[in-house]
Amino acid sequence: MPRFYVPFPDAEVGKPIVLPSESVHHAMRVLRLRQDDTVEVFNGRGLCAKGPIHFAADYAEVVPEEIKQSERGLRLILLQSLVSNEKMDWIVEKACELGYSKIVVFPADRSEIRLTSEKAAKRLERWNKIAVSACKQCGEDFLPEIVFKSSLKSAAEEAEGLRIMLSPSAQTRSEDEEIRAVTFAVGPEGGFSDGEMNTLLGAGFTGKRLGARVLRTETAAIAAASYAQTLWGDFN
């Protein structure tokens, strides 16, 4: 079923929700929807409405017949070191599909990419568009918050709950405890520097190794989410 993102504050059965102009164009010219076709709209905060779409010239609205408020389960936070544009786009997309609540991007000591404040703002705009597209595709009703921090230290301040630093040299830990929030810190190619590892340890992170293989940075975030969702989240 076609899905559209509209940041509406609330929804009522029978109360029209107006689509933004870019969504109208997509519905009419790309998807070629017809009058009264059933679609979904979601607000990125767990609220989703389903109903017929009505067109008038370059205007479109959805009249909700069903409304659903989703509840967020395990809260996953990703501290992702800055990597190449293509890899970052892929990480953001897959992080949305696997239910990350927040993505905090930062330049690590070994990051090959550096962003000025202007470039960071443009990248954030792009990442948010990718997140919207990913959520529309996979049926996720919550948009992740995506922020850029200038250092690992400031990024670590965004951590919540259980804090895990992914490292090939770390030991495994017990999984018996009940967890409501998990933050994963993922380094760049080459891993975290010794100073960064000390910063994370000082911020309450524990080292974790995901199996015997050394994972690429873009794979680590995905494997970590799958691991956490299986143990404590909605994969269980």
Coordinates of C-alpha atoms in Angstrom, one line a residue:
M1 CA 0.0 0.0 0.0
P2 CA 1.4 3.5 -0.8
R3 CA 2.6 5.4 2.2
F4 CA 3.2 9.1 2.6
Y5 CA 5.0 11.1 5.4
V6 CA 3.0 14.0 6.7
P7 CA 4.1 15.6 10.1
F8 CA 0.6 16.1 11.3
P9 CA 0.1 16.5 15.1
D10 CA -2.9 14.2 15.4
A11 CA -5.6 12.5 13.4
E12 CA -9.3 11.9 13.5
V13 CA -11.5 9.6 11.5
G14 CA -13.1 11.6 8.7
K15 CA -10.8 14.7 9.2
P16 CA -8.8 15.2 6.0
I17 CA -5.0 15.2 6.1
V18 CA -3.5 17.4 3.4
L19 CA -0.5 16.0 1.5
P20 CA 2.6 18.2 0.9
S21 CA 3.2 19.3 -2.7
E22 CA 6.0 16.8 -3.3
S23 CA 3.9 14.0 -2.1
V24 CA 1.0 15.1 -4.4
H25 CA 3.4 15.0 -7.4
H26 CA 4.6 11.6 -6.4
A27 CA 1.1 10.3 -5.9
M28 CA -0.2 11.7 -9.2
R29 CA 2.7 11.5 -11.6
V30 CA 4.9 8.6 -10.2
L31 CA 2.5 6.2 -8.5
R32 CA -0.4 7.3 -10.8
L33 CA -3.0 6.8 -8.0
R34 CA -6.6 7.2 -8.8
Q35 CA -9.4 9.0 -7.0
D36 CA -10.3 7.1 -3.8
D37 CA -7.4 4.7 -3.8
T38 CA -6.5 3.6 -0.3
V39 CA -3.2 4.9 1.1
E40 CA -1.5 5.4 4.4
V41 CA 0.0 8.5 6.0
F42 CA 2.3 8.5 9.0
N43 CA 3.6 11.4 11.1
G44 CA 7.0 9.9 12.1
R45 CA 6.0 9.7 15.7
G46 CA 4.0 6.5 15.7
L47 CA 0.7 7.7 14.3
C48 CA -0.6 6.2 11.1
A49 CA -3.9 6.8 9.3
K50 CA -5.4 4.8 6.4
G51 CA -8.1 5.9 4.0
P52 CA -9.0 7.0 0.5
I53 CA -7.0 9.7 -1.3
H54 CA -8.9 12.6 -3.0
F55 CA -7.4 14.7 -5.8
A56 CA -8.3 18.2 -7.0
A57 CA -5.9 19.8 -9.5
D58 CA -2.5 19.9 -7.8
Y59 CA -4.1 19.2 -4.4
A60 CA -4.6 16.0 -2.5
E61 CA -5.9 14.9 0.8
V62 CA -6.4 11.6 2.7
V63 CA -9.6 11.0 4.7
P64 CA -8.7 8.6 7.5
E65 CA -11.0 5.6 8.0
E66 CA -8.6 3.8 10.3
I67 CA -6.1 5.2 12.8
K68 CA -3.3 3.4 14.5
Q69 CA -0.9 4.6 17.2
S70 CA 2.2 2.4 17.3
E71 CA 4.3 2.0 20.5
R72 CA 8.0 2.1 20.4
G73 CA 9.6 -1.0 21.8
L74 CA 13.4 -1.3 22.4
R75 CA 15.0 2.1 22.0
L76 CA 18.2 1.8 19.9
I77 CA 20.7 4.6 19.6
L78 CA 23.5 4.5 17.1
L79 CA 26.7 6.5 17.5
Q80 CA 28.1 6.2 14.0
S81 CA 31.5 7.4 13.0
L82 CA 31.5 9.4 9.8
V83 CA 32.3 7.4 6.7
S84 CA 32.0 7.9 2.9
N85 CA 28.7 9.4 1.6
E86 CA 27.6 6.2 -0.1
K87 CA 28.2 4.1 3.0
M88 CA 26.5 6.7 5.3
D89 CA 23.4 6.7 3.1
W90 CA 23.3 2.9 3.3
I91 CA 23.7 2.9 7.0
V92 CA 20.9 5.4 7.6
E93 CA 18.6 3.4 5.3
K94 CA 19.2 0.1 7.0
A95 CA 19.2 1.7 10.5
C96 CA 15.6 2.9 9.8
E97 CA 14.6 -0.6 8.6
L98 CA 16.0 -2.2 11.8
G99 CA 14.3 0.3 14.2
Y100 CA 17.0 2.7 15.4
S101 CA 15.4 5.5 17.3
K102 CA 18.3 7.9 17.0
I103 CA 21.4 8.2 14.8
V104 CA 24.3 10.3 16.1
V105 CA 27.0 10.9 13.4
F106 CA 30.4 12.2 14.4
P107 CA 34.0 12.4 12.9
A108 CA 36.3 9.8 14.5
D109 CA 40.1 10.2 14.6
R110 CA 40.4 7.8 11.7
S111 CA 37.5 9.0 9.7
E112 CA 38.6 9.9 6.1
I113 CA 35.7 12.4 5.8
R114 CA 35.4 15.8 7.4
L115 CA 32.4 18.1 7.2
T116 CA 32.1 21.8 7.6
S117 CA 29.0 23.0 9.4
E118 CA 27.4 23.9 6.1
K119 CA 28.2 20.5 4.5
A120 CA 26.9 18.8 7.7
A121 CA 23.6 20.6 7.4
K122 CA 23.3 19.5 3.8
R123 CA 24.1 15.9 4.7
L124 CA 21.6 15.9 7.5
E125 CA 18.9 17.1 5.1
R126 CA 19.8 14.2 2.8
W127 CA 19.9 11.6 5.6
N128 CA 16.5 12.7 6.8
K129 CA 15.1 12.3 3.2
I130 CA 16.6 8.8 3.1
A131 CA 15.0 8.0 6.5
V132 CA 11.6 9.1 5.3
S133 CA 11.9 6.9 2.2
A134 CA 13.1 4.0 4.2
C135 CA 10.2 4.3 6.7
K136 CA 7.7 4.5 3.9
Q137 CA 9.1 1.4 2.3
C138 CA 9.4 -0.8 5.4
G139 CA 6.2 0.3 7.2
E140 CA 8.0 1.9 10.2
D141 CA 5.9 4.6 11.8
F142 CA 8.7 6.2 13.8
L143 CA 11.3 8.4 12.1
P144 CA 14.7 8.3 13.8
E145 CA 16.2 11.5 15.1
I146 CA 19.4 12.2 13.1
V147 CA 22.0 14.6 14.6
F148 CA 25.6 15.5 13.8
K149 CA 28.1 16.1 16.6
S150 CA 31.6 17.6 16.2
S151 CA 33.3 15.0 18.4
L152 CA 33.0 11.6 19.9
K153 CA 32.8 13.1 23.3
S154 CA 29.8 15.2 22.5
A155 CA 28.2 12.2 20.6
A156 CA 28.7 10.0 23.7
E157 CA 26.5 12.4 25.7
E158 CA 23.6 11.3 23.6
A159 CA 23.9 7.7 24.8
E160 CA 21.1 6.0 26.7
G161 CA 20.6 2.7 28.6
L162 CA 23.1 -0.1 28.0
R163 CA 26.2 1.3 26.2
I164 CA 28.2 -1.0 23.9
M165 CA 31.3 -0.1 22.0
L166 CA 31.7 -2.5 19.1
S167 CA 35.3 -3.7 19.0
P168 CA 37.0 -6.8 17.5
S169 CA 39.2 -7.0 20.6
A170 CA 36.4 -6.9 23.2
Q171 CA 35.1 -9.8 25.2
T172 CA 31.5 -11.1 25.3
R173 CA 29.2 -10.2 28.1
S174 CA 26.1 -11.7 29.8
E175 CA 22.7 -11.1 28.1
D176 CA 20.5 -12.1 31.0
E177 CA 19.4 -8.6 32.1
E178 CA 16.3 -6.9 30.9
I179 CA 17.1 -4.0 28.6
R180 CA 14.9 -1.1 27.4
A181 CA 17.5 1.1 25.6
V182 CA 20.8 0.3 23.9
T183 CA 23.4 2.6 22.5
F184 CA 26.0 1.2 20.0
A185 CA 29.2 3.1 19.2
V186 CA 30.6 2.1 15.8
G187 CA 34.0 3.2 14.6
P188 CA 35.4 4.0 11.1
E189 CA 37.5 1.8 8.9
G190 CA 40.5 1.0 11.1
G191 CA 38.5 1.2 14.3
F192 CA 38.5 3.6 17.2
S193 CA 41.8 5.1 18.3
D194 CA 43.0 4.3 21.8
G195 CA 42.0 7.8 22.9
E196 CA 38.5 7.3 21.6
M197 CA 38.2 3.9 23.3
N198 CA 39.1 5.6 26.6
T199 CA 36.6 8.3 26.0
L200 CA 33.8 5.7 25.5
L201 CA 34.9 3.6 28.5
G202 CA 34.8 6.8 30.6
A203 CA 31.3 7.5 29.3
G204 CA 30.1 4.1 30.6
F205 CA 30.5 2.0 27.4
T206 CA 31.5 -1.7 27.5
G207 CA 33.4 -3.3 24.7
K208 CA 31.5 -5.9 22.7
R209 CA 32.7 -8.2 19.9
L210 CA 30.1 -9.5 17.4
G211 CA 31.5 -12.9 16.6
A212 CA 34.9 -14.0 15.3
R213 CA 34.9 -11.9 12.1
V214 CA 35.9 -8.2 11.7
L215 CA 32.9 -6.4 10.3
R216 CA 32.9 -3.4 8.0
T217 CA 31.7 -0.3 9.7
E218 CA 28.5 -0.2 7.6
T219 CA 27.8 -3.8 8.5
A220 CA 28.5 -3.4 12.2
A221 CA 25.5 -1.1 12.9
I222 CA 23.1 -3.5 11.1
A223 CA 24.5 -6.6 12.9
A224 CA 24.3 -4.8 16.2
A225 CA 20.6 -3.8 15.7
S226 CA 19.7 -7.4 14.7
Y227 CA 21.6 -8.7 17.8
A228 CA 19.8 -6.3 20.1
Q229 CA 16.3 -6.7 18.6
T230 CA 16.7 -10.5 18.8
L231 CA 17.7 -10.4 22.5
W232 CA 15.5 -7.6 23.8
G233 CA 13.4 -6.2 21.1
D234 CA 10.7 -7.1 18.5
F235 CA 12.6 -9.9 16.9
N236 CA 12.2 -11.9 20.1

